CSV table of C-alpha atoms in Angstrom, one decimal:
chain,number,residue,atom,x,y,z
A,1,UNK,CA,60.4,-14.4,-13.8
A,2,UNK,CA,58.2,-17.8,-14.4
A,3,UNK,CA,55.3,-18.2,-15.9
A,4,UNK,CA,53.4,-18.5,-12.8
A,5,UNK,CA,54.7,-14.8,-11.8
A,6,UNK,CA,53.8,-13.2,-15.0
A,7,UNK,CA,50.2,-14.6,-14.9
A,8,UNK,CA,50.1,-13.7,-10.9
A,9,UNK,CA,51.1,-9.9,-12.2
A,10,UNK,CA,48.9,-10.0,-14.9
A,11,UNK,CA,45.9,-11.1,-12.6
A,12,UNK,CA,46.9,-8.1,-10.3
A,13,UNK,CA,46.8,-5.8,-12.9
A,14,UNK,CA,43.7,-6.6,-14.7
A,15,UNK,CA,42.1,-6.3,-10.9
A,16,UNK,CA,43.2,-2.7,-10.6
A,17,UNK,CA,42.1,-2.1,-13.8
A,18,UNK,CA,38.3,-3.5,-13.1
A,19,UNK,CA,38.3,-1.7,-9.1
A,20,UNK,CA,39.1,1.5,-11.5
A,21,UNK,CA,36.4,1.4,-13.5
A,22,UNK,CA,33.5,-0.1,-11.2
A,23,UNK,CA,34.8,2.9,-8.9
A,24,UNK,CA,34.9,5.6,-11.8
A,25,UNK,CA,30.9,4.1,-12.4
A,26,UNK,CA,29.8,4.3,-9.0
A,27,UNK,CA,31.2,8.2,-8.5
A,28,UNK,CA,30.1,10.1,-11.6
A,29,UNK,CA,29.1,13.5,-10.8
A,30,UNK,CA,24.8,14.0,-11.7
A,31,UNK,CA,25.6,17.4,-12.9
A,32,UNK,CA,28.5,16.0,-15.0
A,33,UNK,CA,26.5,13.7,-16.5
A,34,UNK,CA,23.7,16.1,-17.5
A,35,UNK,CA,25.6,18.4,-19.1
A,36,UNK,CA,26.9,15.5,-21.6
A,37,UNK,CA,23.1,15.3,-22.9
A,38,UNK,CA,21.8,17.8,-25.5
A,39,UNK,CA,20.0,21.0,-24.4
A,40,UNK,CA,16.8,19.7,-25.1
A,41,UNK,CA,17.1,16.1,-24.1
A,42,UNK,CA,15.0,15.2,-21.4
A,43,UNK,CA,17.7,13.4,-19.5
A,44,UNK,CA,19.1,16.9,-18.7
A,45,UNK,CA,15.9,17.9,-17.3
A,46,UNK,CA,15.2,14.8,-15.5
A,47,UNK,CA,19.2,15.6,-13.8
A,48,UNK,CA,18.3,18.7,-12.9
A,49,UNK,CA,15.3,18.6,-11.7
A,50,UNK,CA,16.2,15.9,-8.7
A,51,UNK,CA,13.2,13.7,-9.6
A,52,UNK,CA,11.8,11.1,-12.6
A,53,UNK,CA,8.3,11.5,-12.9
A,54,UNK,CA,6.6,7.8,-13.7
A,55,UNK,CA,3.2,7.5,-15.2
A,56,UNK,CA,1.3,4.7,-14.3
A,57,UNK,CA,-1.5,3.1,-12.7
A,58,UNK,CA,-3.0,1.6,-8.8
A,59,UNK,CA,-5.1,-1.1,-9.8
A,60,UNK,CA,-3.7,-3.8,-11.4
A,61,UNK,CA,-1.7,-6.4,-9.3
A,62,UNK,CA,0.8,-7.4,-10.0
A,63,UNK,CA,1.8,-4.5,-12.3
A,64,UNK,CA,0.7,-1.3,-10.2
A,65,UNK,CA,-1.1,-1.7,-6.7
A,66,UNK,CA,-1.2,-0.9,-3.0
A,67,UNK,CA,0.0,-3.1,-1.0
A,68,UNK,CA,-1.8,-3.8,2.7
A,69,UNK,CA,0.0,-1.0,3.8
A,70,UNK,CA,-1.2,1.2,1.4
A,71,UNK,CA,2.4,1.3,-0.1
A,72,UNK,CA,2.6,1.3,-4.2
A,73,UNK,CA,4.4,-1.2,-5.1
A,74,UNK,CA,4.3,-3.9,-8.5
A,75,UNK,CA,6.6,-4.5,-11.0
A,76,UNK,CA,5.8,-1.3,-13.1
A,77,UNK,CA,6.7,0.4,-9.9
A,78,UNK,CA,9.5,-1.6,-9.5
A,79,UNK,CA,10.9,-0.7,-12.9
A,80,UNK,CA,10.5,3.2,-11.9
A,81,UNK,CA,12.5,2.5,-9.1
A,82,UNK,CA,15.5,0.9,-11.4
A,83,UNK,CA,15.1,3.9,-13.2
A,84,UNK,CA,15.6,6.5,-10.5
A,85,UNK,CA,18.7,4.3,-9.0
A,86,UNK,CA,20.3,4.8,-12.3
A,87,UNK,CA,19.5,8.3,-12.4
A,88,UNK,CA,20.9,9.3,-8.8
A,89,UNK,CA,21.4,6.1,-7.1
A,90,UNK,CA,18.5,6.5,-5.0
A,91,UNK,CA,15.3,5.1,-5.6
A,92,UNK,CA,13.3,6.5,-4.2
A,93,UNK,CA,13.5,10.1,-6.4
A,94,UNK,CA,10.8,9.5,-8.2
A,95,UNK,CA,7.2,11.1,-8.6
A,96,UNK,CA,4.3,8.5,-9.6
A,97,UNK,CA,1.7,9.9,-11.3
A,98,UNK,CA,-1.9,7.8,-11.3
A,99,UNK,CA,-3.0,8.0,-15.0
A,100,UNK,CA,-5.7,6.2,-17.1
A,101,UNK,CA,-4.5,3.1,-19.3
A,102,UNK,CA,-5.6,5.8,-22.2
A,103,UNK,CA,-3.6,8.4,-21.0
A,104,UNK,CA,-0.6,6.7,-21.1
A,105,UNK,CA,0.7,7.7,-24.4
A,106,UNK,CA,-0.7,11.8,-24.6
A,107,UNK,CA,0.7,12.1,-20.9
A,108,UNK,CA,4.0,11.5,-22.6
A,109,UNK,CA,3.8,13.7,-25.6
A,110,UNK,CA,2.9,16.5,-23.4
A,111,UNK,CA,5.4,16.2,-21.5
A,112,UNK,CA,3.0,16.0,-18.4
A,113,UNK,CA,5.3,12.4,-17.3
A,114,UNK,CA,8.7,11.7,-18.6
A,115,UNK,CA,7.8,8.2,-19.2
A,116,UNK,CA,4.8,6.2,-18.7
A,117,UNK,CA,5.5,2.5,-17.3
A,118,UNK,CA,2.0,0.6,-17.1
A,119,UNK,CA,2.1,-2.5,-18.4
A,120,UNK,CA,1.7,-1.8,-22.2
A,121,UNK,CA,1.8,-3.9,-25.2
A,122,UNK,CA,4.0,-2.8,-27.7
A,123,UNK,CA,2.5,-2.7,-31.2
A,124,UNK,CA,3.7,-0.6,-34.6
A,125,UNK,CA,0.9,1.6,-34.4
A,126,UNK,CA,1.7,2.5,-31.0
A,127,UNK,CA,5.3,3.0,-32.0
A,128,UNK,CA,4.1,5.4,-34.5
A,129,UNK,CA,3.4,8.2,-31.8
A,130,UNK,CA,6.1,7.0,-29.0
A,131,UNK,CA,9.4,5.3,-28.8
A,132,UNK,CA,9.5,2.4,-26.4
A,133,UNK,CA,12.3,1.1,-24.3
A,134,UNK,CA,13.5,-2.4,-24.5
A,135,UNK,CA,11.3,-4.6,-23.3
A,136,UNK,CA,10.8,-5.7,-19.9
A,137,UNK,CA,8.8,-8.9,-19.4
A,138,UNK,CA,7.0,-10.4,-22.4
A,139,UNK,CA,3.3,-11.3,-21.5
A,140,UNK,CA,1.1,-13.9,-22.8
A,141,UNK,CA,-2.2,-15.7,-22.6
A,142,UNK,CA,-2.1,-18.9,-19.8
A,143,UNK,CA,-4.7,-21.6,-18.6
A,144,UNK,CA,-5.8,-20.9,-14.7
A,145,UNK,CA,-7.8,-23.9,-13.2
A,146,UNK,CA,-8.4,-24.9,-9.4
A,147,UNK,CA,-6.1,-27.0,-7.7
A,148,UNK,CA,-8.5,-29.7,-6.4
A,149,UNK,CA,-9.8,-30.4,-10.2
A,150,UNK,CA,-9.2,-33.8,-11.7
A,151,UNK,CA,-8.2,-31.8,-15.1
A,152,UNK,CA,-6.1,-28.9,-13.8
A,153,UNK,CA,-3.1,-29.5,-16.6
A,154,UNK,CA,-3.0,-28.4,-19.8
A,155,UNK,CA,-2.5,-31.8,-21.1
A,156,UNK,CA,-5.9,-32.9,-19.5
A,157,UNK,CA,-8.0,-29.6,-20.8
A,158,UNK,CA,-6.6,-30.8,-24.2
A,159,UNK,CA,-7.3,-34.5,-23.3
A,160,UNK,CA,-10.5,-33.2,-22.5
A,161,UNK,CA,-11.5,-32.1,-25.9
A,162,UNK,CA,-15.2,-30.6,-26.8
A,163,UNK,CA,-15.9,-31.2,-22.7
A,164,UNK,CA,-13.5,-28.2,-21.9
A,165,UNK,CA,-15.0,-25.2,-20.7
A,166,UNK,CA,-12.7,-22.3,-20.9
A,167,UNK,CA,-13.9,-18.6,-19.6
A,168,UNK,CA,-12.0,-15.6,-21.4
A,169,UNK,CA,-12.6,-11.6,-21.6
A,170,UNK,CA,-15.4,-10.6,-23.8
A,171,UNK,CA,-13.5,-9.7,-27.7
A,172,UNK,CA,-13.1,-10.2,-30.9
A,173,UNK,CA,-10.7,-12.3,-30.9
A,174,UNK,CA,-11.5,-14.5,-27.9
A,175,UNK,CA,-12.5,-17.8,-29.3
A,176,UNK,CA,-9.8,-17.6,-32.0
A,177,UNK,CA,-7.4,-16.8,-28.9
A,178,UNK,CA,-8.6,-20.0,-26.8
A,179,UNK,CA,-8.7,-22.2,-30.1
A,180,UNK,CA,-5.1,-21.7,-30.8
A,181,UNK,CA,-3.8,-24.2,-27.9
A,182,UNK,CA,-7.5,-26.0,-27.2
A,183,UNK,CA,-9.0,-26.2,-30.4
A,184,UNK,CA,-12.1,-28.5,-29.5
A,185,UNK,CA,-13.0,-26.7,-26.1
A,186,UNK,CA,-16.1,-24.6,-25.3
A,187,UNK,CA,-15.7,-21.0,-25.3
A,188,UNK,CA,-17.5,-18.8,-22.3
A,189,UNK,CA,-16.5,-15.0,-23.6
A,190,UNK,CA,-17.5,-12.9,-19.7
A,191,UNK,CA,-17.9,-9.2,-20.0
A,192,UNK,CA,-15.2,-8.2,-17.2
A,193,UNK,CA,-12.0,-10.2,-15.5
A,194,UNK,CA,-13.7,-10.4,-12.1
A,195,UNK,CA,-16.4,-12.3,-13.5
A,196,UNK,CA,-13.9,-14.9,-15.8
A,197,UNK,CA,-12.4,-15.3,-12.5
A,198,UNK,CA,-15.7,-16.2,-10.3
A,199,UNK,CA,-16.6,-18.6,-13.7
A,200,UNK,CA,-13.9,-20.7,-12.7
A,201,UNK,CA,-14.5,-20.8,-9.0
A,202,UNK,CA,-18.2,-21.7,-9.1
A,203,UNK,CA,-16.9,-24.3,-11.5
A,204,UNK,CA,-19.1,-23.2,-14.6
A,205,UNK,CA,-15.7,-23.8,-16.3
A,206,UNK,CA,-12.7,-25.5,-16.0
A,207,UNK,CA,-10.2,-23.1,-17.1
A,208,UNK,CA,-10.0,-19.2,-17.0
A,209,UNK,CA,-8.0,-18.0,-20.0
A,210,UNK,CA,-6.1,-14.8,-18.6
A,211,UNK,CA,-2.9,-13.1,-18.8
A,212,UNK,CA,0.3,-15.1,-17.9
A,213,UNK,CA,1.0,-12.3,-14.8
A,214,UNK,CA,-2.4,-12.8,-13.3
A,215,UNK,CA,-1.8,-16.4,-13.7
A,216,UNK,CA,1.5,-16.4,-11.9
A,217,UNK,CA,0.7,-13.7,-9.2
A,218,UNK,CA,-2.6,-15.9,-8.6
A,219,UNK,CA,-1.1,-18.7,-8.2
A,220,UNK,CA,1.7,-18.1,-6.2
A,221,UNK,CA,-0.2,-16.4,-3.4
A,222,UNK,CA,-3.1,-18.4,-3.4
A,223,UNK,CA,-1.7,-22.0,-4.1
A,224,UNK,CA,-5.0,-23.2,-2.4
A,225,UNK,CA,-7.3,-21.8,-4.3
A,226,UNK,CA,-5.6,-21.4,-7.8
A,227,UNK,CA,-3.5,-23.6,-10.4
A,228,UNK,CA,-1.1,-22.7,-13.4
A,229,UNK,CA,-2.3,-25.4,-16.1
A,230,UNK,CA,1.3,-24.5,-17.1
A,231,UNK,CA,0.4,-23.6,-20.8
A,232,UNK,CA,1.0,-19.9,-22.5
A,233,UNK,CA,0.9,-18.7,-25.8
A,234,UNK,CA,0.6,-15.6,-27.7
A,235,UNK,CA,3.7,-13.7,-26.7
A,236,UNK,CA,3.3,-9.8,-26.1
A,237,UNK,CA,6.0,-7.1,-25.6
A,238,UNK,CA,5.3,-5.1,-22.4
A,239,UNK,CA,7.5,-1.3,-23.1
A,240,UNK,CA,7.6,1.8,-21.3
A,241,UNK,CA,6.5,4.9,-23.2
A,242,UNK,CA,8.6,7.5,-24.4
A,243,UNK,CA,8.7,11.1,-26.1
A,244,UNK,CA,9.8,10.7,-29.6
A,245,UNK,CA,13.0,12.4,-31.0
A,246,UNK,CA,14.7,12.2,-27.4
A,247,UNK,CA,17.9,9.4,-28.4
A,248,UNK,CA,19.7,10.4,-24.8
A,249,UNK,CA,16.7,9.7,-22.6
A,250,UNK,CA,15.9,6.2,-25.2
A,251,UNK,CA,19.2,5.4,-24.7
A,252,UNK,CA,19.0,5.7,-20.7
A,253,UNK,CA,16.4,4.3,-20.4
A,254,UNK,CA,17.1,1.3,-22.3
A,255,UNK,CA,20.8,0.9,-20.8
A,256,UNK,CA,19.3,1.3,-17.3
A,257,UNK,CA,17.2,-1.9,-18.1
A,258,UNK,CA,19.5,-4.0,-19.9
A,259,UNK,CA,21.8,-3.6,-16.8
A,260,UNK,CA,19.0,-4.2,-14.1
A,261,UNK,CA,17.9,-7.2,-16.4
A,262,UNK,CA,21.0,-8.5,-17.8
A,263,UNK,CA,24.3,-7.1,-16.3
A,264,UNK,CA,25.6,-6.3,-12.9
A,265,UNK,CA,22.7,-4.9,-11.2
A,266,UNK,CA,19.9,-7.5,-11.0
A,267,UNK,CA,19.2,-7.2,-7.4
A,268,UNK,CA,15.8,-5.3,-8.0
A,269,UNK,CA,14.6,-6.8,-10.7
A,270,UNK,CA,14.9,-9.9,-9.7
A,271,UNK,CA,13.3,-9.4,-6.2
A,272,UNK,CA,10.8,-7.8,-7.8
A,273,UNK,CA,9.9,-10.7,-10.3
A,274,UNK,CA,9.9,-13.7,-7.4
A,275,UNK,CA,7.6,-11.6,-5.6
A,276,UNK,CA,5.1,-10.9,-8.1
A,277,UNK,CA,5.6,-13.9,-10.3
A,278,UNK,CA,6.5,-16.6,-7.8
A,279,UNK,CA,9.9,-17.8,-10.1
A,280,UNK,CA,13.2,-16.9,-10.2
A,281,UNK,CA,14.6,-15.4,-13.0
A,282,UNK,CA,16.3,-17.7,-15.7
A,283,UNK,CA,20.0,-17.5,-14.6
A,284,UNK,CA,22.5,-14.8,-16.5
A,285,UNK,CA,26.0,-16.7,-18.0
A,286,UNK,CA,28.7,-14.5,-18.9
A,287,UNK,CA,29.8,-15.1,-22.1
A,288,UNK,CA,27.6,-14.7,-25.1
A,289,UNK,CA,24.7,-11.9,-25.0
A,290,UNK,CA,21.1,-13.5,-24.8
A,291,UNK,CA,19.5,-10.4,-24.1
């Protein structure tokens, strides 16, 4: 047998060998797989009962919202959804529950969700009373201007210097916040988002300083009436919420995200992130791990 025969065997074999184990993947019994989790993991009741139930939110495009047909949908829900296909293949068996941004970490240690995904920062304290999964889109702060402006880029706010008008939410840190990446501008601190928003339209500024999502979803469907300055800063970890002391459920969860991230099963995620972010996703290279 030549070498061209032995590597044409070889090839064969390592095919049967991959169909074998993508087919093992895609047949694995629910009931099977709950009975590998311990008694009291929650991964056994989540198999058992048919259903995940989702905390989260209805207001916040592009995270959790209703859609025109009154559909929720956002990238929160998305991620519920990845979660349910990798529980039964189906996504669609899954309960949302509507919660308060405060309620996200009590409904999880009471057990009344069995994981709350709504946007939120992860922090040390936080993790103090909850596990989080991996995380699933890092947020920031970005620059929002208006198309038709002769200083819609970043490098023209900062050419700008003390001129620069920049709206922001009402906090402590606001000023310090804008300062970072336009250290001469002026500072207009708004008491709600709506309002840093319609500071920027009426042109009493020439930059709204929101989050990086808002900037993106804005932009992208309303290219007419919003710009991305194209500068963002201040990373921030967004994690769903988890009961402590549960290691089979963290570690589903967090394997069900890496895959839908970073492996095999992208297709929702990445859907998911073009349409609320207007970008594709950077492209995945087998090979070395950057996850």
């Amino acid at each position: 047998m030549n070498d061209t025969s032995k590597r044409r065997d070889f090839l064969k074999l390592a095919g049967l060998a991959t169909a074998g184990v993508v087919g093992a993947a895609t047949t694995v019994d629910v009931q099977k797989a709950a009975a590998q989790a311990a008694p009291d993991s929650l991964l056994r009741t989540v198999l058992d009962r048919g259903k995940v139930i989702v905390g989260t939110g209805s207001t916040n495009a592009p995270w959790h919202f209703e859609n025109d047909a009154g559909e929720l949908v956002g990238m929160d829900i998305t991620m519920g959804r990845i979660l349910a296909k990798g529980l039964f293949d189906d996504t669609t068996k899954v309960e949302f529950v509507m919660q308060d941004p405060a309620q996200r970490i009590p409904n999880v240690t009471t057990n009344k969700v069995d994981i709350s995904i709504q946007f939120m920062t992860m922090t040390a304290q936080r993790s103090q009373l909850i596990h989080f999964s991996r995380p699933y889109y890092v947020e920031g702060i970005a620059l929002l201007t208006l198309p038709n402006a002769e200083n819609k880029t970043f490098d023209k706010l900062l050419a700008g210097g003390s001129a620069t008008r920049v709206s922001i939410l009402q906090n402590v840190d606001a000023e310090a916040n804008v300062h970072i990446v336009l250290p001469e501008s002026q500072v207009m601190q708004i008491d709600t988002q709506a309002n840093v928003l319609q500071a920027l339209e009426s042109k009493r500024v020439d930059a709204a300083a929101v989050d990086l999502s808002t900037v993106r979803w804005l932009a992208s469907r309303n290219p007419d009436k919003y710009f991305d300055a194209g500068k963002s800063w201040f990373s921030m970890l967004y994690g769903a919420a988890l009961r402590q002391g549960d290691l089979d459920w963290l570690t589903f969860v967090n394997t069900t995200f890496t895959t839908a991230m970073f492996g095999h099963e992208t297709a929702l995620y990445d859907a998911a992130f073009k349409d609320y972010f207007g970008q594709e996703p950077p492209a995945r290279h087998p090979g070395f791990p950057v996850i």
